[in-house]
Amino acid sequence: MSETSKRPATGVRQERKRRTRQALLDAARRVLERRGMAGLTTREVAAEAGVAAGTFFVHFPDLATLVETLLDEHVGQALDTALRTLPDGDLVTRLVHVAARLYESYDREPELSRQYISAALFHRHPDGPTERRMAEFRAWVTGEFARAAEAGAAPGQDPALAFTAYFSLYFGVLVAGLRGELDRDRQVALLEAALRRLVHGTATGSGTGLGTGTGTGAGATGVAGGGRSA
């Protein structure tokens, strides 16, 4: 058989595999909507997708990885939108813009969002989608802080420490929203106020920013820094 004749068959198999994987993801989402995490099993997902039970493991090693993938799709779409529509404002304005788009995406389906996050938060998969997404997000945030520091807009900032503080604030406010303690407007306002204090020291108190050896300001320790789910 020629190489030319092999290529279409390979392409068909790859497309069939892609469709089956997506069918499993769509099926898992429907099962989660109906039954929650307690009712989510590999057999139930396979049956919902109309495939053999063993087919599940061709595409995902376990349920936790499947749920992590669902969360990554959810976050990825929101991040892509946020980064495409970044404003020309200062550092805090840009950071808050991205967080606000993420809050908005979680707010559309709060119950599913709670299930995604609770299932994926402590699932450690070094090569998984959450780790890759977090690495990309960290690189963007630290790059924003580094550029602002170089421009004199955020003097004395350590980008790695700044990311930890930013993510801690972002995630703490996200959880408060999903718990029903803050509506979206209050989420965004609280995050912006906290970030302006941390970055510029514009609020009352002795915090002087996020540079090495300086105070981090109120709020940065609300959630342990460097969490996993964007």
GROMACS .gro file of C-alpha atoms in nm:
model
  230
    1MET     CA    1   0.000   0.000   0.000
    2SER     CA    2   0.139   0.342  -0.092
    3GLU     CA    3   0.210   0.618   0.160
    4THR     CA    4  -0.053   0.830  -0.014
    5SER     CA    5  -0.326   0.571   0.045
    6LYS     CA    6  -0.230   0.534   0.412
    7ARG     CA    7  -0.267   0.903   0.497
    8PRO     CA    8  -0.646   0.932   0.448
    9ALA     CA    9  -0.708   0.623   0.661
   10THR     CA   10  -0.489   0.767   0.937
   11GLY     CA   11  -0.675   1.097   0.917
   12VAL     CA   12  -1.010   0.920   0.945
   13ARG     CA   13  -0.894   0.728   1.253
   14GLN     CA   14  -0.766   1.044   1.418
   15GLU     CA   15  -1.091   1.227   1.348
   16ARG     CA   16  -1.293   0.932   1.483
   17LYS     CA   17  -1.079   0.932   1.798
   18ARG     CA   18  -1.125   1.307   1.839
   19ARG     CA   19  -1.503   1.275   1.804
   20THR     CA   20  -1.518   0.990   2.057
   21ARG     CA   21  -1.312   1.187   2.307
   22GLN     CA   22  -1.540   1.489   2.266
   23ALA     CA   23  -1.847   1.267   2.299
   24LEU     CA   24  -1.714   1.141   2.633
   25LEU     CA   25  -1.656   1.497   2.754
   26ASP     CA   26  -2.004   1.605   2.646
   27ALA     CA   27  -2.153   1.296   2.810
   28ALA     CA   28  -1.968   1.363   3.137
   29ARG     CA   29  -2.100   1.716   3.140
   30ARG     CA   30  -2.459   1.591   3.102
   31VAL     CA   31  -2.414   1.331   3.376
   32LEU     CA   32  -2.269   1.596   3.606
   33GLU     CA   33  -2.566   1.823   3.538
   34ARG     CA   34  -2.812   1.544   3.622
   35ARG     CA   35  -2.643   1.357   3.903
   36GLY     CA   36  -2.346   1.557   4.031
   37MET     CA   37  -2.004   1.418   4.114
   38ALA     CA   38  -2.153   1.140   4.327
   39GLY     CA   39  -2.325   0.994   4.021
   40LEU     CA   40  -2.031   1.029   3.783
   41THR     CA   41  -1.877   0.693   3.694
   42THR     CA   42  -1.677   0.575   3.395
   43ARG     CA   43  -1.951   0.327   3.307
   44GLU     CA   44  -2.221   0.596   3.325
   45VAL     CA   45  -2.019   0.833   3.107
   46ALA     CA   46  -1.947   0.563   2.847
   47ALA     CA   47  -2.313   0.463   2.834
   48GLU     CA   48  -2.420   0.826   2.796
   49ALA     CA   49  -2.170   0.867   2.511
   50GLY     CA   50  -2.286   0.544   2.344
   51VAL     CA   51  -1.949   0.371   2.356
   52ALA     CA   52  -1.814   0.057   2.525
   53ALA     CA   53  -1.713   0.095   2.890
   54GLY     CA   54  -1.349   0.019   2.811
   55THR     CA   55  -1.338   0.296   2.549
   56PHE     CA   56  -1.334   0.551   2.830
   57PHE     CA   57  -0.983   0.443   2.932
   58VAL     CA   58  -0.851   0.479   2.579
   59HIS     CA   59  -0.902   0.853   2.617
   60PHE     CA   60  -0.873   0.924   2.992
   61PRO     CA   61  -0.683   0.734   3.261
   62ASP     CA   62  -0.945   0.811   3.527
   63LEU     CA   63  -1.247   1.027   3.611
   64ALA     CA   64  -1.037   1.295   3.777
   65THR     CA   65  -0.847   1.358   3.454
   66LEU     CA   66  -1.172   1.380   3.259
   67VAL     CA   67  -1.313   1.638   3.502
   68GLU     CA   68  -0.982   1.825   3.493
   69THR     CA   69  -1.012   1.836   3.114
   70LEU     CA   70  -1.366   1.974   3.139
   71LEU     CA   71  -1.240   2.247   3.372
   72ASP     CA   72  -0.953   2.326   3.137
   73GLU     CA   73  -1.191   2.366   2.841
   74HIS     CA   74  -1.407   2.596   3.051
   75VAL     CA   75  -1.112   2.808   3.168
   76GLY     CA   76  -0.937   2.804   2.831
   77GLN     CA   77  -1.230   2.957   2.645
   78ALA     CA   78  -1.263   3.234   2.906
   79LEU     CA   79  -0.890   3.308   2.905
   80ASP     CA   80  -0.876   3.321   2.526
   81THR     CA   81  -1.160   3.574   2.525
   82ALA     CA   82  -0.999   3.778   2.803
   83LEU     CA   83  -0.659   3.798   2.637
   84ARG     CA   84  -0.810   3.888   2.299
   85THR     CA   85  -0.994   4.181   2.455
   86LEU     CA   86  -0.726   4.319   2.688
   87PRO     CA   87  -0.764   4.693   2.751
   88ASP     CA   88  -0.477   4.940   2.717
   89GLY     CA   89  -0.493   5.036   3.084
   90ASP     CA   90  -0.242   4.994   3.361
   91LEU     CA   91  -0.123   4.667   3.514
   92VAL     CA   92  -0.408   4.634   3.763
   93THR     CA   93  -0.671   4.715   3.501
   94ARG     CA   94  -0.539   4.437   3.277
   95LEU     CA   95  -0.515   4.183   3.559
   96VAL     CA   96  -0.866   4.264   3.677
   97HIS     CA   97  -1.000   4.240   3.321
   98VAL     CA   98  -0.875   3.882   3.290
   99ALA     CA   99  -1.009   3.785   3.632
  100ALA     CA  100  -1.348   3.942   3.555
  101ARG     CA  101  -1.385   3.736   3.236
  102LEU     CA  102  -1.302   3.421   3.433
  103TYR     CA  103  -1.552   3.510   3.707
  104GLU     CA  104  -1.813   3.568   3.439
  105SER     CA  105  -1.752   3.226   3.286
  106TYR     CA  106  -1.782   3.047   3.621
  107ASP     CA  107  -2.092   3.249   3.705
  108ARG     CA  108  -2.280   3.118   3.400
  109GLU     CA  109  -2.291   2.767   3.546
  110PRO     CA  110  -2.206   2.801   3.917
  111GLU     CA  111  -2.309   2.449   4.018
  112LEU     CA  112  -2.101   2.284   3.747
  113SER     CA  113  -1.815   2.523   3.825
  114ARG     CA  114  -1.818   2.421   4.191
  115GLN     CA  115  -1.806   2.056   4.091
  116TYR     CA  116  -1.525   2.108   3.841
  117ILE     CA  117  -1.310   2.296   4.090
  118SER     CA  118  -1.372   2.068   4.386
  119ALA     CA  119  -1.291   1.761   4.175
  120ALA     CA  120  -0.980   1.903   4.007
  121LEU     CA  121  -0.827   2.111   4.284
  122PHE     CA  122  -0.623   1.837   4.451
  123HIS     CA  123  -0.580   1.609   4.152
  124ARG     CA  124  -0.210   1.622   4.073
  125HIS     CA  125  -0.125   1.526   3.716
  126PRO     CA  126   0.208   1.691   3.622
  127ASP     CA  127   0.145   1.651   3.249
  128GLY     CA  128  -0.226   1.726   3.270
  129PRO     CA  129  -0.418   2.016   3.117
  130THR     CA  130  -0.448   2.209   3.444
  131GLU     CA  131  -0.073   2.216   3.497
  132ARG     CA  132  -0.014   2.329   3.140
  133ARG     CA  133  -0.281   2.597   3.164
  134MET     CA  134  -0.144   2.721   3.496
  135ALA     CA  135   0.208   2.743   3.350
  136GLU     CA  136   0.076   2.956   3.062
  137PHE     CA  137  -0.125   3.175   3.297
  138ARG     CA  138   0.174   3.218   3.531
  139ALA     CA  139   0.395   3.317   3.238
  140TRP     CA  140   0.146   3.582   3.124
  141VAL     CA  141   0.098   3.732   3.472
  142THR     CA  142   0.469   3.739   3.556
  143GLY     CA  143   0.535   3.896   3.217
  144GLU     CA  144   0.282   4.169   3.289
  145PHE     CA  145   0.444   4.243   3.626
  146ALA     CA  146   0.793   4.241   3.475
  147ARG     CA  147   0.693   4.487   3.202
  148ALA     CA  148   0.522   4.714   3.453
  149ALA     CA  149   0.830   4.708   3.677
  150GLU     CA  150   1.058   4.794   3.384
  151ALA     CA  151   0.831   5.086   3.295
  152GLY     CA  152   0.843   5.214   3.652
  153ALA     CA  153   0.471   5.146   3.702
  154ALA     CA  154   0.526   4.875   3.963
  155PRO     CA  155   0.869   4.942   4.115
  156GLY     CA  156   1.029   4.682   4.338
  157GLN     CA  157   0.799   4.398   4.235
  158ASP     CA  158   0.921   4.041   4.224
  159PRO     CA  159   0.718   3.884   3.938
  160ALA     CA  160   0.708   3.532   4.085
  161LEU     CA  161   0.594   3.655   4.426
  162ALA     CA  162   0.351   3.893   4.258
  163PHE     CA  163   0.191   3.603   4.070
  164THR     CA  164   0.142   3.410   4.394
  165ALA     CA  165  -0.025   3.708   4.559
  166TYR     CA  166  -0.242   3.782   4.255
  167PHE     CA  167  -0.357   3.424   4.219
  168SER     CA  168  -0.427   3.398   4.592
  169LEU     CA  169  -0.652   3.702   4.575
  170TYR     CA  170  -0.815   3.594   4.249
  171PHE     CA  171  -0.891   3.244   4.375
  172GLY     CA  172  -1.016   3.357   4.715
  173VAL     CA  173  -1.258   3.598   4.551
  174LEU     CA  174  -1.366   3.329   4.302
  175VAL     CA  175  -1.453   3.088   4.584
  176ALA     CA  176  -1.643   3.360   4.769
  177GLY     CA  177  -1.848   3.418   4.455
  178LEU     CA  178  -1.922   3.050   4.404
  179ARG     CA  179  -2.028   3.027   4.769
  180GLY     CA  180  -2.279   3.306   4.707
  181GLU     CA  181  -2.099   3.553   4.933
  182LEU     CA  182  -2.015   3.805   4.658
  183ASP     CA  183  -2.190   3.898   4.335
  184ARG     CA  184  -1.975   3.959   4.030
  185ASP     CA  185  -1.959   4.338   4.068
  186ARG     CA  186  -1.838   4.302   4.426
  187GLN     CA  187  -1.590   4.034   4.321
  188VAL     CA  188  -1.433   4.266   4.067
  189ALA     CA  189  -1.437   4.570   4.298
  190LEU     CA  190  -1.277   4.377   4.585
  191LEU     CA  191  -1.007   4.228   4.364
  192GLU     CA  192  -0.922   4.564   4.211
  193ALA     CA  193  -0.901   4.739   4.549
  194ALA     CA  194  -0.680   4.465   4.692
  195LEU     CA  195  -0.451   4.462   4.389
  196ARG     CA  196  -0.409   4.839   4.389
  197ARG     CA  197  -0.306   4.825   4.751
  198LEU     CA  198  -0.063   4.542   4.686
  199VAL     CA  199   0.089   4.692   4.373
  200HIS     CA  200   0.083   5.062   4.455
  201GLY     CA  201   0.023   5.081   4.830
  202THR     CA  202  -0.271   5.315   4.765
  203ALA     CA  203  -0.483   5.189   5.056
  204THR     CA  204  -0.422   5.263   5.422
  205GLY     CA  205  -0.184   5.035   5.609
  206SER     CA  206   0.184   4.959   5.605
  207GLY     CA  207   0.197   4.716   5.310
  208THR     CA  208   0.449   4.845   5.059
  209GLY     CA  209   0.400   4.614   4.766
  210LEU     CA  210   0.523   4.276   4.656
  211GLY     CA  211   0.895   4.329   4.630
  212THR     CA  212   1.139   4.098   4.799
  213GLY     CA  213   1.153   4.167   5.171
  214THR     CA  214   0.845   4.394   5.180
  215GLY     CA  215   0.500   4.349   5.324
  216THR     CA  216   0.242   4.193   5.096
  217GLY     CA  217  -0.054   4.394   5.221
  218ALA     CA  218  -0.387   4.270   5.352
  219GLY     CA  219  -0.563   3.988   5.176
  220ALA     CA  220  -0.275   3.814   5.000
  221THR     CA  221  -0.280   3.532   5.249
  222GLY     CA  222  -0.653   3.461   5.216
  223VAL     CA  223  -0.577   3.153   5.005
  224ALA     CA  224  -0.250   2.964   4.986
  225GLY     CA  225  -0.060   3.105   4.688
  226GLY     CA  226  -0.002   2.928   4.362
  227GLY     CA  227  -0.324   2.727   4.353
  228ARG     CA  228  -0.398   2.499   4.061
  229SER     CA  229  -0.727   2.590   3.895
  230ALA     CA  230  -0.739   2.916   3.700
   0.00000   0.00000   0.00000
